[in-house]
Coordinates of C-alpha atoms and ligand atoms in Angstrom, one line a residue:
Chain A
M1056 CA 12.0 34.2 43.3
L1057 CA 12.9 36.0 40.1
L1058 CA 10.4 33.4 38.4
V1059 CA 7.4 34.4 40.8
K1060 CA 8.2 38.0 40.7
L1061 CA 8.1 37.8 36.7
L1062 CA 4.6 35.7 36.7
F1063 CA 3.5 38.6 39.6
R1064 CA 4.6 41.3 37.1
N1065 CA 3.2 39.7 34.0
A1066 CA -0.2 39.6 35.9
F1067 CA -0.7 43.1 36.3
R1068 CA 1.2 44.5 33.1
Q1069 CA -2.2 45.1 31.4
R1070 CA -3.4 46.7 34.6
L1071 CA -7.1 47.5 33.2
R1072 CA -7.4 44.1 31.8
S1073 CA -6.1 42.3 34.9
I1074 CA -8.6 44.5 37.5
L1075 CA -11.4 43.7 34.9
T1076 CA -10.6 40.0 34.9
I1077 CA -10.1 40.2 38.9
A1078 CA -13.6 41.9 39.6
A1079 CA -15.1 39.2 37.1
T1080 CA -13.7 36.3 38.8
T1081 CA -14.6 38.1 42.5
I1082 CA -18.1 38.6 41.0
A1083 CA -18.4 35.2 40.2
I1084 CA -17.0 33.8 43.0
L1085 CA -18.8 35.7 45.4
A1086 CA -22.2 34.6 42.9
F1087 CA -21.5 31.1 43.3
G1088 CA -20.7 31.3 46.8
F1089 CA -24.0 32.9 47.5
L1090 CA -26.0 30.4 45.5
R1091 CA -24.3 27.5 47.2
T1092 CA -25.3 28.9 50.3
I1093 CA -28.7 29.6 49.2
V1094 CA -28.8 25.7 48.3
D1095 CA -27.4 25.0 51.5
A1096 CA -29.8 27.0 53.5
W1097 CA -32.6 24.9 51.6
Y1098 CA -30.8 21.9 53.0
S1099 CA -30.4 22.8 56.3
G1100 CA -33.1 21.1 57.7
V1101 CA -31.4 17.9 56.2
E1102 CA -28.3 19.1 57.5
A1103 CA -29.9 19.6 61.0
S1104 CA -31.3 16.2 61.0
S1105 CA -30.6 13.6 63.5
P1106 CA -30.0 10.0 62.7
K1107 CA -31.3 8.9 66.0
R1108 CA -34.7 10.4 65.2
L1109 CA -37.6 9.3 63.2
V1110 CA -40.8 10.8 61.9
T1111 CA -44.0 8.7 61.7
R1112 CA -46.7 10.2 59.6
N1113 CA -50.0 9.2 57.9
A1114 CA -49.1 6.9 55.3
I1115 CA -51.8 8.7 53.0
S1116 CA -50.2 12.3 53.1
L1117 CA -48.4 14.9 55.2
T1118 CA -51.7 16.5 56.1
T1119 CA -53.5 13.6 57.1
P1120 CA -53.5 13.2 60.7
L1121 CA -52.9 9.9 62.9
P1122 CA -54.6 8.8 66.3
I1123 CA -52.7 9.7 69.1
S1124 CA -53.3 6.3 70.8
Y1125 CA -50.4 5.2 68.4
K1126 CA -48.0 6.7 70.8
D1127 CA -48.4 3.7 73.6
K1128 CA -47.9 1.0 70.5
I1129 CA -45.1 2.8 68.9
K1130 CA -43.5 3.1 72.6
K1131 CA -43.4 -0.8 73.3
V1132 CA -41.3 -1.5 70.0
R1133 CA -38.1 -2.5 70.9
G1134 CA -35.3 0.2 70.2
V1135 CA -37.6 3.1 70.7
S1136 CA -36.6 5.7 73.4
L1137 CA -39.0 8.4 73.1
V1138 CA -41.5 9.3 71.5
S1139 CA -43.2 12.7 71.4
Y1140 CA -46.1 14.1 69.1
G1141 CA -47.0 17.5 67.4
N1142 CA -48.9 18.9 64.8
W1143 CA -48.0 21.7 62.1
F1144 CA -50.2 24.6 63.3
G1145 CA -49.7 27.2 60.7
G1146 CA -50.5 30.1 62.3
I1147 CA -50.2 33.2 61.0
Y1148 CA -48.3 36.2 63.2
I1149 CA -50.1 39.4 62.4
S1150 CA -49.2 39.1 58.6
E1151 CA -48.6 36.5 56.0
K1152 CA -45.2 37.8 55.3
N1153 CA -44.3 37.1 58.8
F1154 CA -43.1 33.5 58.3
I1155 CA -42.8 31.7 61.6
P1156 CA -42.9 27.9 61.5
N1157 CA -44.8 27.1 64.5
F1158 CA -45.7 23.8 66.0
A1159 CA -48.0 22.6 68.8
V1160 CA -46.1 19.5 70.6
E1161 CA -45.7 17.8 73.4
P1162 CA -43.6 19.8 75.1
A1163 CA -41.2 17.7 77.7
S1164 CA -40.7 14.9 75.1
Y1165 CA -40.2 17.3 72.5
L1166 CA -37.3 19.1 74.1
E1167 CA -35.7 15.9 75.5
L1168 CA -35.5 14.7 71.9
Y1169 CA -34.2 18.0 70.1
P1170 CA -31.2 19.2 72.4
E1171 CA -30.1 21.6 70.0
Y1172 CA -32.9 23.8 71.3
V1173 CA -31.5 25.2 74.1
L1174 CA -33.3 27.1 76.8
S1175 CA -32.2 28.0 80.2
A1176 CA -33.6 25.9 83.0
E1177 CA -35.7 28.7 84.3
E1178 CA -37.3 29.3 81.0
K1179 CA -37.9 25.8 80.6
K1180 CA -39.5 25.0 83.7
A1181 CA -41.6 27.9 83.0
F1182 CA -42.7 26.9 79.5
L1183 CA -43.4 23.3 80.5
Q1184 CA -46.1 24.8 83.5
D1185 CA -47.6 27.2 81.7
R1186 CA -50.0 25.3 79.3
K1187 CA -50.5 28.5 77.3
G1188 CA -47.0 29.2 77.2
C1189 CA -44.8 29.1 74.0
I1190 CA -41.1 29.3 73.5
A1191 CA -39.9 30.7 70.0
G1192 CA -36.4 30.8 68.3
R1193 CA -33.6 33.6 69.2
K1194 CA -33.9 34.9 65.3
V1195 CA -37.8 35.3 65.5
A1196 CA -37.7 37.0 68.7
E1197 CA -35.2 39.5 67.6
E1198 CA -37.0 40.1 64.3
F1199 CA -40.1 40.8 66.2
K1200 CA -38.4 42.4 69.2
W1201 CA -40.3 39.8 71.8
R1202 CA -39.6 39.5 75.3
I1203 CA -40.0 36.9 77.5
G1204 CA -43.7 37.3 79.0
D1205 CA -45.2 39.3 76.1
T1206 CA -48.3 37.5 74.7
I1207 CA -48.2 36.7 71.4
V1208 CA -51.4 35.9 69.0
L1209 CA -51.6 33.9 66.1
K1210 CA -54.4 33.5 63.7
G1211 CA -55.2 30.0 63.0
T1212 CA -55.5 28.8 59.5
I1213 CA -55.7 24.8 59.8
F1214 CA -57.4 25.4 62.7
P1215 CA -59.3 28.6 62.8
G1216 CA -59.5 31.1 65.6
E1217 CA -57.2 33.4 67.7
W1218 CA -54.9 31.6 69.8
E1219 CA -52.9 33.6 72.6
F1220 CA -49.6 32.5 74.0
T1221 CA -47.4 33.7 76.6
L1222 CA -43.7 33.8 75.4
R1223 CA -42.0 31.5 78.1
G1224 CA -38.4 31.0 76.6
I1225 CA -36.1 32.1 73.9
Y1226 CA -34.1 29.1 72.5
R1227 CA -30.8 29.3 71.1
G1228 CA -29.5 26.8 68.6
L1229 CA -26.9 24.4 69.8
R1230 CA -25.2 24.6 66.4
P1231 CA -24.6 27.0 63.6
T1232 CA -27.1 24.6 61.6
T1233 CA -29.8 24.9 64.3
D1234 CA -33.3 26.4 63.1
E1235 CA -33.8 29.4 65.3
T1236 CA -36.8 30.8 63.2
Q1237 CA -39.9 28.2 65.0
L1238 CA -42.2 28.9 67.6
F1239 CA -43.4 25.8 69.8
F1240 CA -46.4 25.7 71.9
H1241 CA -48.2 22.9 74.0
F1242 CA -50.3 20.3 72.3
D1243 CA -52.6 20.0 74.8
Y1244 CA -53.4 23.7 74.6
L1245 CA -54.8 22.8 71.2
N1246 CA -56.3 19.7 71.8
E1247 CA -58.5 21.0 74.5
R1248 CA -59.8 23.9 72.4
L1249 CA -60.3 21.2 69.6
K1250 CA -62.4 19.0 72.0
K1251 CA -64.7 21.9 72.2
I1252 CA -65.1 23.4 69.0
Y1253 CA -64.0 20.5 66.2
P1254 CA -64.4 17.3 68.8
Q1255 CA -63.7 15.0 65.6
R1256 CA -60.4 16.7 65.0
A1257 CA -59.2 16.3 68.7
D1258 CA -56.9 13.6 69.8
H1259 CA -55.1 12.9 66.5
V1260 CA -51.6 14.1 65.7
G1261 CA -49.6 15.4 62.5
F1262 CA -46.7 13.4 63.2
F1263 CA -45.0 11.2 65.7
L1264 CA -41.2 12.2 66.8
I1265 CA -39.5 8.9 67.6
G1266 CA -36.1 8.8 69.3
I1267 CA -34.0 5.5 68.8
D1268 CA -31.1 4.1 70.2
D1269 CA -29.2 2.8 67.8
P1270 CA -29.0 4.9 64.3
R1271 CA -27.8 1.6 62.5
R1272 CA -31.6 -0.2 63.2
A1273 CA -33.4 3.0 61.8
A1274 CA -34.8 1.0 58.9
E1275 CA -35.3 -2.0 60.8
I1276 CA -37.1 -0.1 63.7
S1277 CA -39.3 1.9 60.9
L1278 CA -40.7 -1.2 59.0
E1279 CA -41.7 -2.5 62.5
I1280 CA -44.0 0.5 63.4
D1281 CA -45.3 0.5 60.1
S1282 CA -46.0 -3.1 60.3
L1283 CA -48.3 -2.3 63.7
F1284 CA -50.6 -0.4 61.6
K1285 CA -50.8 -2.5 58.9
N1286 CA -54.4 -2.7 57.3
S1287 CA -55.6 -0.2 60.1
L1288 CA -57.3 2.8 59.1
A1289 CA -54.7 5.1 59.4
E1290 CA -51.6 3.4 58.0
T1291 CA -48.4 5.2 58.9
L1292 CA -45.2 6.0 57.2
T1293 CA -41.7 6.3 59.1
E1294 CA -38.9 7.3 57.9
T1295 CA -35.6 9.1 59.6
E1296 CA -35.7 12.6 60.0
K1297 CA -33.5 13.2 57.1
A1298 CA -35.6 11.1 54.5
F1299 CA -38.7 13.2 56.1
Q1300 CA -36.8 16.6 55.6
L1301 CA -35.5 15.2 52.1
G1302 CA -38.9 14.9 51.1
F1303 CA -39.6 18.4 51.8
V1304 CA -36.9 19.5 49.7
A1305 CA -37.8 17.4 46.9
M1306 CA -40.7 19.2 46.4
T1307 CA -38.6 22.2 45.4
E1308 CA -36.0 20.4 43.9
A1309 CA -36.8 21.9 40.4
I1310 CA -35.7 25.5 41.8
L1311 CA -32.4 24.1 43.7
I1312 CA -31.4 22.4 40.3
T1313 CA -31.9 25.7 38.4
I1314 CA -29.9 27.4 40.9
K1315 CA -27.3 24.7 41.0
L1316 CA -27.1 24.8 37.3
I1317 CA -26.7 28.6 37.2
S1318 CA -24.1 28.5 39.7
Y1319 CA -21.9 26.5 37.2
V1320 CA -22.7 28.7 34.5
I1321 CA -21.3 31.1 36.1
I1322 CA -17.8 29.1 36.7
I1323 CA -18.0 28.6 32.9
I1324 CA -18.0 32.2 31.9
I1325 CA -16.0 33.1 34.2
L1326 CA -13.6 30.2 32.8
A1327 CA -14.2 31.9 29.5
I1328 CA -13.4 35.3 30.7
V1329 CA -10.2 34.5 32.3
A1330 CA -8.9 32.1 29.5
N1331 CA -9.5 35.0 27.1
T1332 CA -7.4 37.4 29.3
M1333 CA -4.7 34.9 29.6
S1334 CA -4.6 34.2 25.8
M1335 CA -4.3 37.9 25.2
N1336 CA -1.3 38.2 27.9
V1337 CA 0.8 35.2 26.5
R1338 CA 0.0 36.3 22.8
E1339 CA 1.5 39.7 23.5
R1340 CA 4.4 38.0 24.9
L1341 CA 5.2 35.4 23.1
S1342 CA 8.4 36.8 21.6
E1343 CA 9.3 37.1 25.4
Y1344 CA 9.0 33.5 25.7
A1345 CA 11.3 32.7 22.8
V1346 CA 13.8 34.7 23.9
M1347 CA 13.6 32.9 27.4
K1348 CA 13.8 29.8 25.3
T1349 CA 17.0 30.9 23.4
M1350 CA 18.5 31.2 26.9
G1351 CA 17.7 27.5 27.4
F1352 CA 14.5 27.9 29.4
S1353 CA 11.7 24.9 28.3
W1354 CA 8.4 23.8 29.7
P1355 CA 8.9 23.7 33.4
H1356 CA 10.1 27.0 33.5
I1357 CA 7.4 28.3 30.8
S1358 CA 4.4 26.5 32.4
V1359 CA 5.4 28.2 35.9
L1360 CA 5.3 31.5 34.6
V1361 CA 2.0 31.1 32.3
F1362 CA 0.0 29.0 34.9
G1363 CA 1.1 31.0 37.8
E1364 CA 0.1 34.2 36.2
S1365 CA -3.6 32.7 35.4
L1366 CA -3.5 31.5 39.0
V1367 CA -2.4 34.7 40.3
I1368 CA -5.4 36.5 38.7
T1369 CA -7.9 33.9 39.7
T1370 CA -7.1 33.2 43.3
T1371 CA -6.9 37.0 43.8
G1372 CA -10.3 37.5 42.6
A1373 CA -11.6 34.4 44.5
V1374 CA -10.3 35.4 47.9
S1375 CA -11.9 38.7 47.4
G1376 CA -14.9 37.1 46.5
M1377 CA -14.7 34.9 49.5
I1378 CA -14.3 38.1 51.5
L1379 CA -17.5 39.8 50.2
T1380 CA -19.7 36.9 50.3
F1381 CA -20.0 37.5 54.0
P1382 CA -21.3 41.1 54.2
A1383 CA -23.4 40.3 51.0
A1384 CA -24.9 37.3 53.1
K1385 CA -25.3 39.7 55.9
I1386 CA -27.4 42.3 53.8
F1387 CA -29.1 39.4 52.1
V1388 CA -30.1 37.7 55.7
D1389 CA -31.4 41.0 57.1
A1390 CA -33.4 41.7 54.0
M1391 CA -35.2 38.2 53.8
G1392 CA -36.0 38.3 57.8
T1393 CA -36.7 34.6 58.6
L1394 CA -37.4 33.2 55.5
L1395 CA -34.3 31.2 55.5
P1396 CA -34.4 29.9 58.5
V1397 CA -30.3 28.8 58.2
F1398 CA -27.9 30.9 56.1
N1399 CA -24.4 30.3 57.2
I1400 CA -21.5 30.3 54.8
T1401 CA -19.9 27.0 55.1
E1402 CA -16.4 26.0 55.0
K1403 CA -17.4 23.5 52.3
T1404 CA -18.6 26.6 50.3
L1405 CA -15.4 28.4 50.9
I1406 CA -13.1 25.3 50.3
L1407 CA -15.2 24.8 47.1
D1408 CA -14.4 28.6 46.1
F1409 CA -11.1 28.1 46.2
I1410 CA -10.8 25.0 44.4
I1411 CA -12.9 26.4 41.5
S1412 CA -10.4 29.4 41.2
I1413 CA -7.4 26.9 41.1
A1414 CA -9.4 24.7 38.8
V1415 CA -10.2 28.0 36.4
G1416 CA -6.9 29.3 36.5
I1417 CA -5.4 25.9 35.5
S1418 CA -7.9 25.3 33.1
A1419 CA -7.4 28.9 31.4
G1420 CA -3.4 28.6 31.5
L1421 CA -3.7 25.4 29.4
L1422 CA -4.1 26.4 25.9
P1423 CA -2.0 29.7 26.4
A1424 CA 0.9 27.5 28.5
W1425 CA 1.1 25.1 25.2
K1426 CA 1.3 28.2 22.9
A1427 CA 4.3 29.8 24.8
I1428 CA 5.9 26.5 25.2
N1429 CA 6.0 25.3 21.7
V1430 CA 6.5 29.2 20.1
P1431 CA 9.4 28.7 17.6
V1432 CA 12.6 30.0 18.9
Q1433 CA 12.8 32.1 15.9
R1434 CA 10.3 34.2 17.0
A1435 CA 12.7 35.5 19.5
L1436 CA 14.3 37.5 16.6
T1437 CA 11.5 39.8 16.3
K1438 CA 10.9 42.9 18.3
I1439 CA 9.6 42.7 21.8
G1440 CA 6.3 44.6 23.0
Chain B
M1133 CA 44.2 26.2 15.8
N1134 CA 41.5 25.1 18.2
N1135 CA 38.1 25.3 16.6
I1136 CA 35.1 26.0 18.8
V1137 CA 32.6 25.8 16.0
E1138 CA 32.9 23.4 13.3
L1139 CA 30.2 23.4 10.2
I1140 CA 30.3 20.6 8.3
E1141 CA 28.2 20.2 4.9
I1142 CA 25.6 22.0 6.1
T1143 CA 22.1 22.2 4.1
K1144 CA 19.2 24.1 5.1
S1145 CA 16.1 24.6 2.9
Y1146 CA 12.6 25.8 4.0
R1147 CA 9.2 25.0 2.5
R1148 CA 7.0 27.5 1.6
G1149 CA 3.9 26.0 0.4
S1150 CA 4.6 23.5 -2.3
E1151 CA 8.0 25.3 -3.1
I1152 CA 10.9 24.4 -1.4
I1153 CA 13.4 27.4 -1.0
S1154 CA 17.0 25.9 -0.5
V1155 CA 19.1 28.7 2.1
L1156 CA 22.1 26.9 2.7
R1157 CA 23.9 24.6 0.5
D1158 CA 27.0 22.6 1.6
I1159 CA 28.4 25.0 4.1
N1160 CA 31.7 24.0 5.5
L1161 CA 32.9 26.5 8.0
S1162 CA 35.5 26.3 11.2
I1163 CA 35.5 29.1 13.7
P1164 CA 38.6 29.0 16.3
Q1165 CA 38.2 29.6 19.7
G1166 CA 38.9 33.7 20.4
E1167 CA 37.3 34.3 16.8
F1168 CA 35.1 37.6 16.1
L1169 CA 33.7 36.4 13.0
A1170 CA 31.2 38.8 11.0
I1171 CA 29.0 37.2 8.3
M1172 CA 27.8 39.8 6.0
G1173 CA 25.4 39.5 2.5
P1174 CA 22.3 40.6 1.1
S1175 CA 19.1 40.2 2.6
G1176 CA 17.5 37.0 2.3
S1177 CA 21.0 35.2 1.9
G1178 CA 20.4 33.0 4.9
K1179 CA 22.7 35.0 7.7
S1180 CA 20.6 34.5 10.2
T1181 CA 19.6 30.9 9.2
L1182 CA 23.1 30.0 9.5
L1183 CA 23.5 31.9 12.7
N1184 CA 20.5 30.4 14.3
L1185 CA 21.9 26.7 13.3
I1186 CA 24.9 27.5 15.3
A1187 CA 23.3 28.9 18.1
G1188 CA 21.2 25.7 18.3
I1189 CA 17.9 27.1 17.6
D1190 CA 17.1 25.6 14.6
R1191 CA 18.5 22.3 12.7
P1192 CA 20.1 21.8 9.7
D1193 CA 18.6 19.1 7.0
S1194 CA 21.8 17.6 7.0
G1195 CA 25.4 18.1 8.2
R1196 CA 27.2 18.1 11.6
I1197 CA 27.4 21.1 13.6
I1198 CA 30.0 20.6 16.5
V1199 CA 30.7 23.3 19.2
S1200 CA 33.1 23.1 21.6
G1201 CA 33.1 19.3 20.7
I1202 CA 29.5 18.5 20.7
D1203 CA 27.3 17.6 17.8
I1204 CA 24.5 19.5 18.5
T1205 CA 22.8 17.7 15.6
T1206 CA 22.3 14.8 17.7
L1207 CA 20.6 16.4 20.8
S1208 CA 17.1 16.2 21.4
E1209 CA 15.1 19.4 22.0
D1210 CA 15.5 19.3 25.9
E1211 CA 19.0 18.6 25.5
L1212 CA 19.6 21.4 22.8
A1213 CA 17.7 23.8 25.5
R1214 CA 20.0 22.8 28.4
W1215 CA 23.0 22.9 26.1
R1216 CA 22.4 26.5 25.0
A1217 CA 21.7 27.6 28.6
F1218 CA 25.5 27.0 29.1
H1219 CA 27.1 27.7 25.6
V1220 CA 25.3 30.4 23.9
G1221 CA 24.9 33.8 24.8
F1222 CA 22.2 35.6 22.4
I1223 CA 22.3 39.2 21.5
F1224 CA 19.2 40.4 19.6
Q1225 CA 18.9 43.1 16.9
F1226 CA 15.7 44.6 19.2
Y1227 CA 17.8 43.9 22.5
N1228 CA 14.5 42.0 23.4
L1229 CA 14.8 42.5 27.4
I1230 CA 11.9 41.3 29.3
P1231 CA 10.2 44.9 29.6
V1232 CA 8.7 44.2 33.6
L1233 CA 12.4 43.1 34.8
T1234 CA 15.0 45.5 35.8
A1235 CA 18.4 45.6 34.1
F1236 CA 19.9 43.8 37.1
E1237 CA 17.0 41.1 37.0
N1238 CA 17.3 40.8 33.0
V1239 CA 21.0 39.8 33.2
E1240 CA 20.2 37.5 36.6
L1241 CA 17.3 35.6 34.3
P1242 CA 19.6 33.2 32.7
L1243 CA 21.3 32.4 35.7
L1244 CA 18.3 30.9 37.0
L1245 CA 19.1 27.9 34.9
T1246 CA 22.9 27.1 36.1
G1247 CA 22.1 26.3 40.0
L1248 CA 24.1 29.0 40.9
S1249 CA 22.8 30.5 44.5
K1250 CA 21.4 33.8 44.9
G1251 CA 24.2 35.3 46.3
E1252 CA 26.5 34.1 43.1
R1253 CA 23.7 35.2 40.8
R1254 CA 23.9 38.7 42.0
E1255 CA 27.8 38.7 42.2
H1256 CA 27.7 37.2 38.4
A1257 CA 24.9 39.8 37.3
I1258 CA 26.9 42.9 38.8
T1259 CA 30.0 42.2 37.3
A1260 CA 28.2 41.4 33.9
L1261 CA 26.7 44.7 34.2
K1262 CA 30.2 46.3 35.2
I1263 CA 31.9 45.1 32.0
V1264 CA 29.3 47.1 30.0
G1265 CA 29.5 50.2 32.3
L1266 CA 26.4 49.9 33.8
E1267 CA 26.4 49.0 36.9
H1268 CA 24.6 52.4 38.0
R1269 CA 21.4 51.6 36.6
L1270 CA 20.7 47.7 38.0
N1271 CA 17.4 49.0 38.9
H1272 CA 16.1 50.7 35.9
Y1273 CA 13.5 49.1 33.5
P1274 CA 14.2 48.6 29.9
S1275 CA 11.9 51.7 29.1
Q1276 CA 13.8 54.0 31.2
L1277 CA 17.0 53.2 29.1
S1278 CA 18.3 54.1 25.9
G1279 CA 18.2 51.8 23.0
G1280 CA 22.3 51.6 23.3
E1281 CA 22.3 50.9 27.1
Q1282 CA 19.6 48.2 26.5
Q1283 CA 21.7 46.8 24.2
R1284 CA 24.2 47.0 26.6
V1285 CA 22.0 45.2 29.1
A1286 CA 21.3 42.5 26.6
I1287 CA 25.2 41.9 26.2
A1288 CA 25.3 41.6 29.6
R1289 CA 22.7 39.0 29.8
A1290 CA 24.6 37.1 27.0
I1291 CA 27.7 37.0 28.7
V1292 CA 26.6 36.3 32.3
T1293 CA 26.5 32.6 32.0
D1294 CA 30.0 32.8 30.3
P1295 CA 29.0 30.8 27.5
S1296 CA 31.2 29.2 24.7
I1297 CA 30.1 31.5 21.9
I1298 CA 28.3 34.7 21.6
V1299 CA 25.9 35.2 18.7
A1300 CA 24.6 38.2 17.6
D1301 CA 22.2 39.0 15.1
E1302 CA 22.2 42.6 13.6
P1303 CA 23.4 44.1 17.3
T1304 CA 23.5 47.5 15.4
G1305 CA 20.5 47.2 13.2
D1306 CA 18.4 49.2 15.5
L1307 CA 20.8 51.7 17.1
D1308 CA 22.3 55.6 16.1
K1309 CA 25.6 55.6 14.8
Y1310 CA 27.2 56.4 18.3
S1311 CA 25.4 54.1 20.2
A1312 CA 26.4 51.5 17.6
E1313 CA 30.1 52.0 18.0
Q1314 CA 29.9 52.1 21.8
V1315 CA 28.1 48.6 21.3
L1316 CA 30.6 47.3 18.7
D1317 CA 33.8 48.5 20.9
L1318 CA 32.1 46.4 23.8
L1319 CA 31.9 43.5 21.8
A1320 CA 35.5 43.9 20.2
G1321 CA 36.8 44.6 23.8
L1322 CA 34.9 41.1 24.9
N1323 CA 36.6 39.4 22.1
S1324 CA 40.2 41.0 22.7
Q1325 CA 40.2 41.2 26.5
F1326 CA 38.1 38.1 27.3
N1327 CA 39.1 36.1 24.5
K1328 CA 35.3 35.5 23.9
T1329 CA 34.4 33.9 20.6
I1330 CA 31.7 36.3 18.9
I1331 CA 29.6 35.5 15.8
M1332 CA 27.8 38.6 14.5
V1333 CA 25.7 39.1 11.6
T1334 CA 25.8 42.4 10.0
H1335 CA 24.8 44.5 7.0
D1336 CA 26.8 47.5 8.3
P1337 CA 30.2 47.6 6.5
R1338 CA 31.5 49.4 9.6
A1339 CA 30.4 47.2 12.2
A1340 CA 31.9 44.3 10.2
A1341 CA 35.3 46.4 10.2
K1342 CA 35.3 46.0 13.8
A1343 CA 35.6 42.0 13.5
K1344 CA 38.6 40.1 13.0
T1345 CA 37.3 37.9 10.1
I1346 CA 34.2 38.9 7.5
R1347 CA 32.9 36.3 5.6
H1348 CA 30.3 36.7 3.1
L1349 CA 27.1 34.7 2.3
D1350 CA 25.6 34.8 -1.2
K1351 CA 23.0 32.8 -2.3
G1352 CA 23.8 30.1 0.0
I1353 CA 27.2 30.1 -0.5
L1354 CA 30.2 30.9 2.0
N1355 CA 32.8 33.1 0.3
A1356 CA 36.3 33.0 1.3
T1357 CA 37.8 34.3 4.1
R1358 CA 38.3 38.0 4.2
E1359 CA 40.9 39.5 7.4
T1360 CA 40.1 43.1 8.4
S1361 CA 42.1 45.6 9.4
F1362 CA 41.2 45.5 13.0
Ligands
ATP1214 N1 11.0 29.7 8.8 C1 11.2 30.2 7.8 N2 10.5 29.3 7.0 C2 10.3 29.8 5.8 N3 11.2 30.4 5.2 C3 12.0 30.9 5.7 C4 12.4 30.9 7.2 N4 13.2 31.5 7.6 C5 14.0 32.0 6.7 N5 13.3 31.6 5.6 C6 13.7 32.0 4.2 O1 15.0 31.6 4.0 C7 15.8 32.9 3.3 C8 16.9 33.3 4.3 O2 16.6 33.8 5.7 P1 17.4 34.5 6.6 O3 16.4 35.1 7.6 O4 18.5 33.7 6.8 O5 18.1 35.7 5.7 P2 19.1 36.9 6.2 O6 20.2 36.5 5.4 O7 19.2 37.0 7.2 O8 18.4 37.9 5.6 P3 18.1 39.7 6.0 O9 19.1 40.1 6.3 O10 16.9 39.9 5.7 O11 17.9 39.3 8.1 C9 14.9 33.7 3.0 O12 14.4 33.6 1.9 C10 13.9 33.6 4.1 O13 12.2 34.1 3.4
MG1215 MG1 18.5 38.2 9.1

């Protein structure tokens, strides 16, 4: 206990230096946790994906449609339990600033395939019954203060014109990783209007969403589906939902790598700061370690003192940084609106924060500990302080 | 008489660049149990070197050092550290208390190596502080104590483990006359009342006069014993 007391008091002996170092650690951990959370947010689509869902799209590109007639053929593939389909609609709500991912989907099968979008029974019924109905995630509804029954007008970009919907439900995410910023409406509503204005674009879908019984057969089923349409006019590319989402993330990979890199650079900088503080602290006290050595203390005790002190500094900083990450994230989310649909500080990030603070504490203590352990005992004869 | 310290044919030299400085040459010294020895001599004569050898914080080039029956020149670094914990109490010129520990905690510190329980440590530390007359300053930090009081805490710290020998290098070198007197009386008392073996290096003839025996070190040679009038 006395050693613990001593190492705590040592940690706060140069009060200003310690406070500045702890503050630097706090900021570093805050920044690190924050950047990690941004990266997580980017991957949220991947995280939220289910191994029991496949996505089939045109092999040429994401924006090239497939005939809706493929649906029946896909349904017959062994292991396929459910087929839904839809289109990325890309409509704009009032202004382009308002980022609301919106899709035209076959509603009944879609909701069955995505049980994580939770609607009350009445909302679900109302949505399915209203051809012009739509549902939106809780976050968008809150952001734009939508109420059930409101009329929502989207300006089409891919499908020109003004499109009017009635909000029939506000869905909640089953899990924290569920995206609550999207809007869904009936594929038929889109298709029927297309038949009138762009008949050649009607009866085509952007993607099929396929439910399978056994995730272990995902690769096999994907191949089988794609082989059905080999050498046809529109060949397909089928992959798991996760692979599909990863494909999106890959487009912005350079940014992600940069963010990750920065987050690790921050750790290296904080390591340098703590190491510098520790080496100053220990250098000023070498005679004290020498005095302890004359008393018979050796490396185990001296290591405890030096590493303990270093860890007190880094973990104090880390814990305050971790605590501050929450209000910081809240401010950020409020400012960003629905741009990052899922922005959750994960347990993993917090654990990583803590592991890093321990690793930094130990690394920063290595050289000072070595110096303290090897201080010549004769040094004890010089004046302390 | 029963010798607690035996130095046999001790030589010690230091290397300074390419030059080798011979500090101690063929030193033979026997210190009986219960001795209060003062080692005097001009600056640079090797007094501290000799004391450090006896205390096991430095090693001779050749010769043997036997303290309470153990040849400490044969011990490894770790063994030597452990040996010091049980056999040697140090008193330094600059007291060298740990500034962030109270008087009591400073005295308790060496007991961490002894395996005593917390209660026993407390008892021993308080007893040691009583001996030096500072039991009323337990919770004071070194900066709140005078030089003389700090040195008395340091003496309590040196005796708390009940070591075989107490070594002191210029224990009064940094003290005013009055405090020096107090510290020396305390050492003399430890020697006479508790039969503690004390080896003290000093420049000050008045300090040396408190010892039972004075030996002079000059140019690496230890001169004949001279009993003091004490
Ligand atoms: N670690 C060392 N390295 C090199 N030379 C040393 C070392 N320690 C002591 N010396 C040299 O050995 C000689 C004796 O030193 P020592 O400290 O024992 O003398 P001293 O009698 O205690 O002197 P003082 O009265 O000034 O304390 C000196 O010349 C000193 O410079
Ligand atoms: Mg000296």
